[in-house]
mmCIF file of C-alpha atoms in Angstrom:
data_model
loop_
_atom_site.group_PDB
_atom_site.id
_atom_site.type_symbol
_atom_site.label_atom_id
_atom_site.label_comp_id
_atom_site.label_asym_id
_atom_site.label_seq_id
_atom_site.Cartn_x
_atom_site.Cartn_y
_atom_site.Cartn_z
ATOM 1 C CA PRO A 1 23.454 -18.313 4.432
ATOM 2 C CA SER A 2 24.304 -14.918 5.452
ATOM 3 C CA GLN A 3 25.991 -12.078 4.431
ATOM 4 C CA GLY A 4 28.455 -11.247 7.245
ATOM 5 C CA ILE A 5 30.449 -7.909 7.974
ATOM 6 C CA SER A 6 32.973 -8.524 5.002
ATOM 7 C CA GLY A 7 30.499 -9.371 2.662
ATOM 8 C CA VAL A 8 31.392 -13.065 2.025
ATOM 9 C CA THR A 9 28.769 -15.596 2.492
ATOM 10 C CA ILE A 10 29.070 -17.332 6.029
ATOM 11 C CA THR A 11 27.377 -20.278 7.559
ATOM 12 C CA LEU A 12 28.412 -22.321 10.359
ATOM 13 C CA GLU A 13 29.621 -25.151 8.073
ATOM 14 C CA HIS A 14 31.206 -22.489 5.585
ATOM 15 C CA ALA A 15 33.614 -21.207 8.455
ATOM 16 C CA CYS A 16 34.508 -24.811 10.006
ATOM 17 C CA LYS A 17 35.336 -26.056 6.624
ATOM 18 C CA GLY A 18 38.909 -27.097 6.470
ATOM 19 C CA PHE A 19 39.169 -26.952 10.352
ATOM 20 C CA SER A 20 40.721 -30.393 10.633
ATOM 21 C CA PRO A 21 44.260 -30.670 10.536
ATOM 22 C CA ASP A 22 45.705 -31.481 7.124
ATOM 23 C CA GLN A 23 46.339 -34.991 6.190
ATOM 24 C CA PRO A 24 50.369 -35.298 5.408
ATOM 25 C CA SER A 25 51.291 -36.829 2.522
ATOM 26 C CA LEU A 26 53.822 -39.171 4.675
ATOM 27 C CA PRO A 27 52.976 -40.985 8.158
ATOM 28 C CA MET A 28 53.868 -38.451 10.732
ATOM 29 C CA LYS A 29 54.882 -38.955 14.863
ATOM 30 C CA PHE A 30 52.643 -38.137 16.947
ATOM 31 C CA GLY A 31 55.063 -35.772 18.793
ATOM 32 C CA LYS A 32 55.519 -33.972 15.310
ATOM 33 C CA LEU A 33 51.917 -34.066 14.533
ATOM 34 C CA LEU A 34 51.116 -32.417 18.319
ATOM 35 C CA ARG A 35 53.711 -29.733 17.601
ATOM 36 C CA THR A 36 52.223 -28.775 14.067
ATOM 37 C CA THR A 37 48.757 -28.802 14.635
ATOM 38 C CA VAL A 38 49.210 -26.599 17.512
ATOM 39 C CA ASP A 39 51.037 -24.269 15.243
ATOM 40 C CA MET A 40 48.646 -23.978 12.942
ATOM 41 C CA ARG A 41 45.656 -23.990 14.557
ATOM 42 C CA MET A 42 45.928 -22.881 18.053
ATOM 43 C CA PRO A 43 49.475 -21.334 18.683
ATOM 44 C CA GLN A 44 47.770 -18.749 21.211
ATOM 45 C CA TRP A 45 47.430 -21.895 23.539
ATOM 46 C CA ARG A 46 50.876 -23.551 23.253
ATOM 47 C CA ASP A 47 51.802 -23.046 26.371
ATOM 48 C CA TYR A 48 48.760 -24.846 27.744
ATOM 49 C CA VAL A 49 49.218 -28.077 25.630
ATOM 50 C CA PHE A 50 50.333 -31.692 27.146
ATOM 51 C CA GLN A 51 54.383 -31.128 26.936
ATOM 52 C CA TYR A 52 54.487 -34.614 25.171
ATOM 53 C CA LYS A 53 57.945 -34.124 24.261
ATOM 54 C CA ARG A 54 59.164 -33.169 27.691
ATOM 55 C CA LEU A 55 57.683 -36.350 29.092
ATOM 56 C CA LYS A 56 59.161 -38.550 26.385
ATOM 57 C CA GLN A 57 62.373 -36.812 27.357
ATOM 58 C CA VAL A 58 61.254 -38.240 31.389
ATOM 59 C CA ILE A 59 60.671 -41.862 29.987
ATOM 60 C CA ASN A 60 64.309 -42.107 28.342
ATOM 61 C CA GLN A 61 65.660 -40.868 31.731
ATOM 62 C CA ALA A 62 63.849 -43.194 33.622
ATOM 63 C CA VAL A 63 64.994 -46.220 31.170
ATOM 64 C CA GLN A 64 68.459 -44.996 32.017
ATOM 65 C CA GLN A 65 67.970 -45.504 35.823
ATOM 66 C CA GLN A 66 66.169 -48.350 35.595
ATOM 67 C CA GLN A 67 69.018 -50.578 33.538
ATOM 68 C CA SER A 68 71.872 -48.792 35.760
ATOM 69 C CA GLY A 69 69.627 -49.678 38.991
ATOM 70 C CA ALA A 70 70.406 -45.865 40.127
ATOM 71 C CA CYS A 71 65.998 -45.305 40.668
ATOM 72 C CA SER A 72 63.731 -48.116 41.549
ATOM 73 C CA SER A 73 60.561 -48.934 39.871
ATOM 74 C CA ASP A 74 58.278 -47.801 42.502
ATOM 75 C CA GLN A 75 60.317 -44.657 42.693
ATOM 76 C CA ILE A 76 60.249 -44.178 38.727
ATOM 77 C CA LEU A 77 56.368 -45.112 38.953
ATOM 78 C CA SER A 78 55.697 -42.313 41.473
ATOM 79 C CA ASP A 79 58.008 -39.648 39.804
ATOM 80 C CA PHE A 80 56.228 -39.726 36.646
ATOM 81 C CA THR A 81 52.899 -39.873 38.276
ATOM 82 C CA ASN A 82 53.438 -36.822 39.918
ATOM 83 C CA LEU A 83 54.863 -35.490 36.506
ATOM 84 C CA ILE A 84 51.637 -36.410 34.674
ATOM 85 C CA ASP A 85 49.244 -35.282 37.237
ATOM 86 C CA VAL A 86 50.697 -31.413 36.636
ATOM 87 C CA GLU A 87 50.364 -31.515 32.985
ATOM 88 C CA VAL A 88 46.707 -32.714 33.376
ATOM 89 C CA ALA A 89 45.771 -30.674 35.835
ATOM 90 C CA ARG A 90 47.132 -27.780 33.699
ATOM 91 C CA VAL A 91 45.120 -28.760 30.442
ATOM 92 C CA ASN A 92 42.148 -29.293 33.010
ATOM 93 C CA ASP A 93 42.055 -25.675 34.232
ATOM 94 C CA PHE A 94 42.903 -24.406 30.917
ATOM 95 C CA TYR A 95 39.706 -26.026 29.397
ATOM 96 C CA SER A 96 37.550 -25.450 32.790
ATOM 97 C CA ASP A 97 38.645 -21.667 32.283
ATOM 98 C CA ARG A 98 37.727 -21.550 28.231
ATOM 99 C CA ILE A 99 34.343 -23.180 29.482
ATOM 100 C CA GLU A 100 33.473 -20.640 31.771
ATOM 101 C CA GLU A 101 34.222 -17.895 28.834
ATOM 102 C CA GLY A 102 32.381 -19.772 26.429
ATOM 103 C CA VAL A 103 29.112 -19.379 28.947
ATOM 104 C CA ILE A 104 29.485 -15.760 29.229
ATOM 105 C CA ILE A 105 29.920 -15.170 25.897
ATOM 106 C CA LEU A 106 27.167 -16.981 25.043
ATOM 107 C CA HIS A 107 24.768 -15.209 27.286
ATOM 108 C CA ALA A 108 25.926 -12.129 26.131
ATOM 109 C CA LEU A 109 25.344 -13.436 22.349
ATOM 110 C CA ARG A 110 21.878 -14.472 23.103
ATOM 111 C CA ASN A 111 21.137 -11.461 24.895
ATOM 112 C CA GLN A 112 21.975 -9.404 21.578
ATOM 113 C CA ALA A 113 20.094 -11.771 19.656
ATOM 114 C CA ASP A 114 17.062 -11.389 22.240
ATOM 115 C CA ARG A 115 17.033 -7.478 21.570
ATOM 116 C CA LEU A 116 16.961 -7.917 17.681
ATOM 117 C CA GLN A 117 13.189 -8.767 18.581
ATOM 118 C CA GLY A 118 12.022 -5.522 19.086
ATOM 119 C CA THR A 119 13.513 -4.056 16.232
ATOM 120 C CA SER A 120 13.690 -4.648 12.295
ATOM 121 C CA PRO A 121 14.209 -8.426 11.607
ATOM 122 C CA ASP A 122 17.585 -7.583 10.031
ATOM 123 C CA LYS A 123 19.043 -5.099 11.906
ATOM 124 C CA GLY A 124 21.811 -6.051 13.769
ATOM 125 C CA ARG A 125 21.596 -9.668 12.575
ATOM 126 C CA HIS A 126 24.705 -10.337 10.257
ATOM 127 C CA ALA A 127 26.741 -8.510 13.251
ATOM 128 C CA VAL A 128 25.284 -11.176 15.783
ATOM 129 C CA GLN A 129 25.637 -14.062 12.954
ATOM 130 C CA GLN A 130 29.346 -13.330 12.434
ATOM 131 C CA SER A 131 30.271 -12.827 16.334
ATOM 132 C CA LEU A 132 28.384 -16.696 16.678
ATOM 133 C CA VAL A 133 30.359 -17.780 13.517
ATOM 134 C CA THR A 134 33.848 -16.861 15.569
ATOM 135 C CA PHE A 135 33.085 -18.159 18.910
ATOM 136 C CA HIS A 136 31.746 -21.581 17.135
ATOM 137 C CA LEU A 137 34.680 -21.686 15.389
ATOM 138 C CA ASN A 138 36.591 -21.290 18.349
ATOM 139 C CA LEU A 139 34.641 -24.030 20.163
ATOM 140 C CA LEU A 140 35.733 -26.434 17.545
ATOM 141 C CA ILE A 141 39.080 -25.582 18.335
ATOM 142 C CA LEU A 142 38.878 -26.289 22.100
ATOM 143 C CA GLN A 143 37.177 -29.578 21.145
ATOM 144 C CA ASN A 144 40.333 -30.310 18.657
ATOM 145 C CA TYR A 145 42.492 -28.994 21.828
ATOM 146 C CA VAL A 146 41.067 -31.923 24.161
ATOM 147 C CA ALA A 147 41.210 -34.138 21.586
ATOM 148 C CA LEU A 148 44.899 -33.428 21.083
ATOM 149 C CA ASN A 149 45.545 -33.796 24.592
ATOM 150 C CA PHE A 150 43.994 -36.739 25.997
ATOM 151 C CA THR A 151 45.505 -38.436 22.799
ATOM 152 C CA ALA A 152 48.725 -37.119 23.935
ATOM 153 C CA ILE A 153 48.222 -38.270 27.712
ATOM 154 C CA SER A 154 47.275 -41.735 26.293
ATOM 155 C CA LYS A 155 49.965 -42.074 24.000
ATOM 156 C CA ILE A 156 52.744 -40.856 26.535
ATOM 157 C CA LEU A 157 51.433 -43.414 29.507
ATOM 158 C CA LYS A 158 51.504 -46.353 26.521
ATOM 159 C CA LYS A 159 54.870 -45.575 25.744
ATOM 160 C CA PHE A 160 55.971 -45.116 29.683
ATOM 161 C CA ASP A 161 54.145 -48.923 30.482
ATOM 162 C CA LYS A 162 56.069 -50.336 27.244
ATOM 163 C CA ARG A 163 59.465 -48.427 27.789
ATOM 164 C CA CYS A 164 59.711 -49.058 31.482
ATOM 165 C CA LYS A 165 57.626 -52.607 31.865
ATOM 166 C CA LEU A 166 55.382 -50.968 34.056
ATOM 167 C CA GLN A 167 51.574 -50.921 34.255
ATOM 168 C CA LEU A 168 50.089 -47.159 34.644
ATOM 169 C CA ARG A 169 48.006 -46.533 31.705
ATOM 170 C CA SER A 170 44.795 -48.509 32.243
ATOM 171 C CA GLU A 171 44.473 -47.201 36.111
ATOM 172 C CA TYR A 172 45.360 -43.287 35.116
ATOM 173 C CA ILE A 173 43.068 -43.639 32.801
ATOM 174 C CA SER A 174 39.932 -44.381 34.455
ATOM 175 C CA ALA A 175 41.073 -42.259 37.215
ATOM 176 C CA ILE A 176 40.693 -39.168 35.001
ATOM 177 C CA VAL A 177 37.282 -39.733 33.393
ATOM 178 C CA GLU A 178 35.427 -37.794 35.428
ATOM 179 C CA LEU A 179 37.542 -34.795 34.774
ATOM 180 C CA PRO A 180 35.503 -31.844 32.728
ATOM 181 C CA PHE A 181 38.037 -31.854 30.044
ATOM 182 C CA TYR A 182 37.989 -35.677 29.511
ATOM 183 C CA ARG A 183 33.873 -36.047 29.832
ATOM 184 C CA CYS A 184 33.426 -32.447 27.545
ATOM 185 C CA GLN A 185 29.763 -32.424 28.070
ATOM 186 C CA ALA A 186 29.971 -28.639 28.803
ATOM 187 C CA LEU A 187 31.830 -28.207 25.524
ATOM 188 C CA GLY A 188 29.377 -30.328 23.811
ATOM 189 C CA SER A 189 26.323 -28.537 24.974
ATOM 190 C CA LEU A 190 27.766 -24.706 24.086
ATOM 191 C CA VAL A 191 28.500 -26.008 20.275
ATOM 192 C CA GLU A 192 24.908 -27.079 20.193
ATOM 193 C CA GLU A 193 23.586 -24.020 21.686
ATOM 194 C CA ALA A 194 25.677 -21.827 19.517
ATOM 195 C CA GLU A 195 24.196 -23.772 16.426
ATOM 196 C CA SER A 196 20.452 -23.300 17.538
ATOM 197 C CA LEU A 197 20.930 -19.908 18.270
ATOM 198 C CA PHE A 198 22.679 -19.138 14.748
ATOM 199 C CA LYS A 199 19.805 -20.788 13.007
ATOM 200 C CA ALA A 200 17.146 -19.254 15.318
ATOM 201 C CA ILE A 201 18.480 -15.898 13.994
ATOM 202 C CA GLU A 202 19.133 -17.223 10.293
ATOM 203 C CA THR A 203 15.230 -18.190 10.138
ATOM 204 C CA PRO A 204 12.967 -15.913 7.779
ATOM 205 C CA THR A 205 10.360 -16.215 10.129
ATOM 206 C CA THR A 206 12.023 -14.681 13.756
ATOM 207 C CA HIS A 207 10.867 -14.684 17.071
ATOM 208 C CA TRP A 208 10.140 -10.505 15.927
ATOM 209 C CA GLN A 209 7.840 -11.485 13.405
ATOM 210 C CA GLN A 210 6.146 -14.022 15.340
ATOM 211 C CA LYS A 211 5.855 -11.553 18.017
ATOM 212 C CA GLN A 212 4.212 -8.880 15.357
ATOM 213 C CA GLU A 213 1.755 -11.567 14.106
ATOM 214 C CA VAL A 214 0.530 -12.498 17.331
ATOM 215 C CA GLN A 215 0.022 -9.010 18.121
ATOM 216 C CA ALA A 216 -1.917 -8.652 14.739
ATOM 217 C CA GLN A 217 -3.900 -11.792 15.348
ATOM 218 C CA SER A 218 -5.115 -10.318 18.547
ATOM 219 C CA GLN A 219 -5.951 -6.905 16.962
ATOM 220 C CA ALA A 220 -7.994 -8.508 14.494
ATOM 221 C CA GLN A 221 -9.907 -10.633 17.259
ATOM 222 C CA ALA A 222 -10.449 -7.300 19.207
ATOM 223 C CA GLN A 223 -11.650 -5.569 16.462
ATOM 224 C CA ALA A 224 -13.918 -8.509 15.377
ATOM 225 C CA GLN A 225 -15.477 -8.498 19.021
ATOM 226 C CA ALA A 226 -16.007 -4.895 19.106
ATOM 227 C CA ARG A 227 -18.035 -5.108 15.873
ATOM 228 C CA GLN A 228 -20.075 -7.973 17.572
ATOM 229 C CA LYS A 229 -20.789 -6.113 20.166
ATOM 230 C CA LEU A 230 -21.807 -2.691 17.807
ATOM 231 C CA ASP A 231 -23.907 -4.829 15.815
ATOM 232 C CA ALA A 232 -25.871 -6.416 18.946
ATOM 233 C CA ALA A 233 -26.392 -2.585 20.340
ATOM 234 C CA LEU A 234 -27.765 -1.623 17.276
ATOM 235 C CA LEU A 235 -30.047 -4.459 16.926
ATOM 236 C CA VAL A 236 -31.388 -3.966 20.686
ATOM 237 C CA ARG A 237 -32.022 -0.365 19.584
ATOM 238 C CA GLN A 238 -33.911 -1.232 16.356
ATOM 239 C CA GLU A 239 -36.007 -3.905 18.759
#
């Protein structure tokens, strides 16, 4: 642990403690759980979350159109697929933008950490650690964002299949498994790199200390070699 700018003890684990959505005392429908989690954990991203409620309303309208014969099943399937394509693209684009930002931020933090090597080990360390804690927490929020949105996509497809008596979910999920937000590999890498960098800064034996130790050893070896040469020269003169 280390002392942050505010003076409280900071670790990545402590910063993320209690991050998971609060467990409701009673079972909560997914739509309400989605809204509650977004409002509590990521209100600034509300406009970029999968529109689960709106698509539920679309499904209700589609069922009525089927029953009245106002629209064919093929048309309903096509229209709903187009709507969900738009939602998935918006989620995926938002995720990709956040990953690009994350790469830039982590690069800047790594540069700050590298600059600590040439100074006293404690100088600036707390500020970088504080920034890493905030960055890491934002990455975890993004992980939660991905999980919520994919769950919303899966559930709305399941509801569509059941209510409209059509088959879309399996094929659609298979089609999006290669999307960045679904694979989530880049996000996982950023989380691991942030944690590794935090530990590297936190470790008592820093890169700066290691560099100083290597320099001291080199100087000692050079001095020893100089003494050996001097002793050898003195022996030659004595002979």
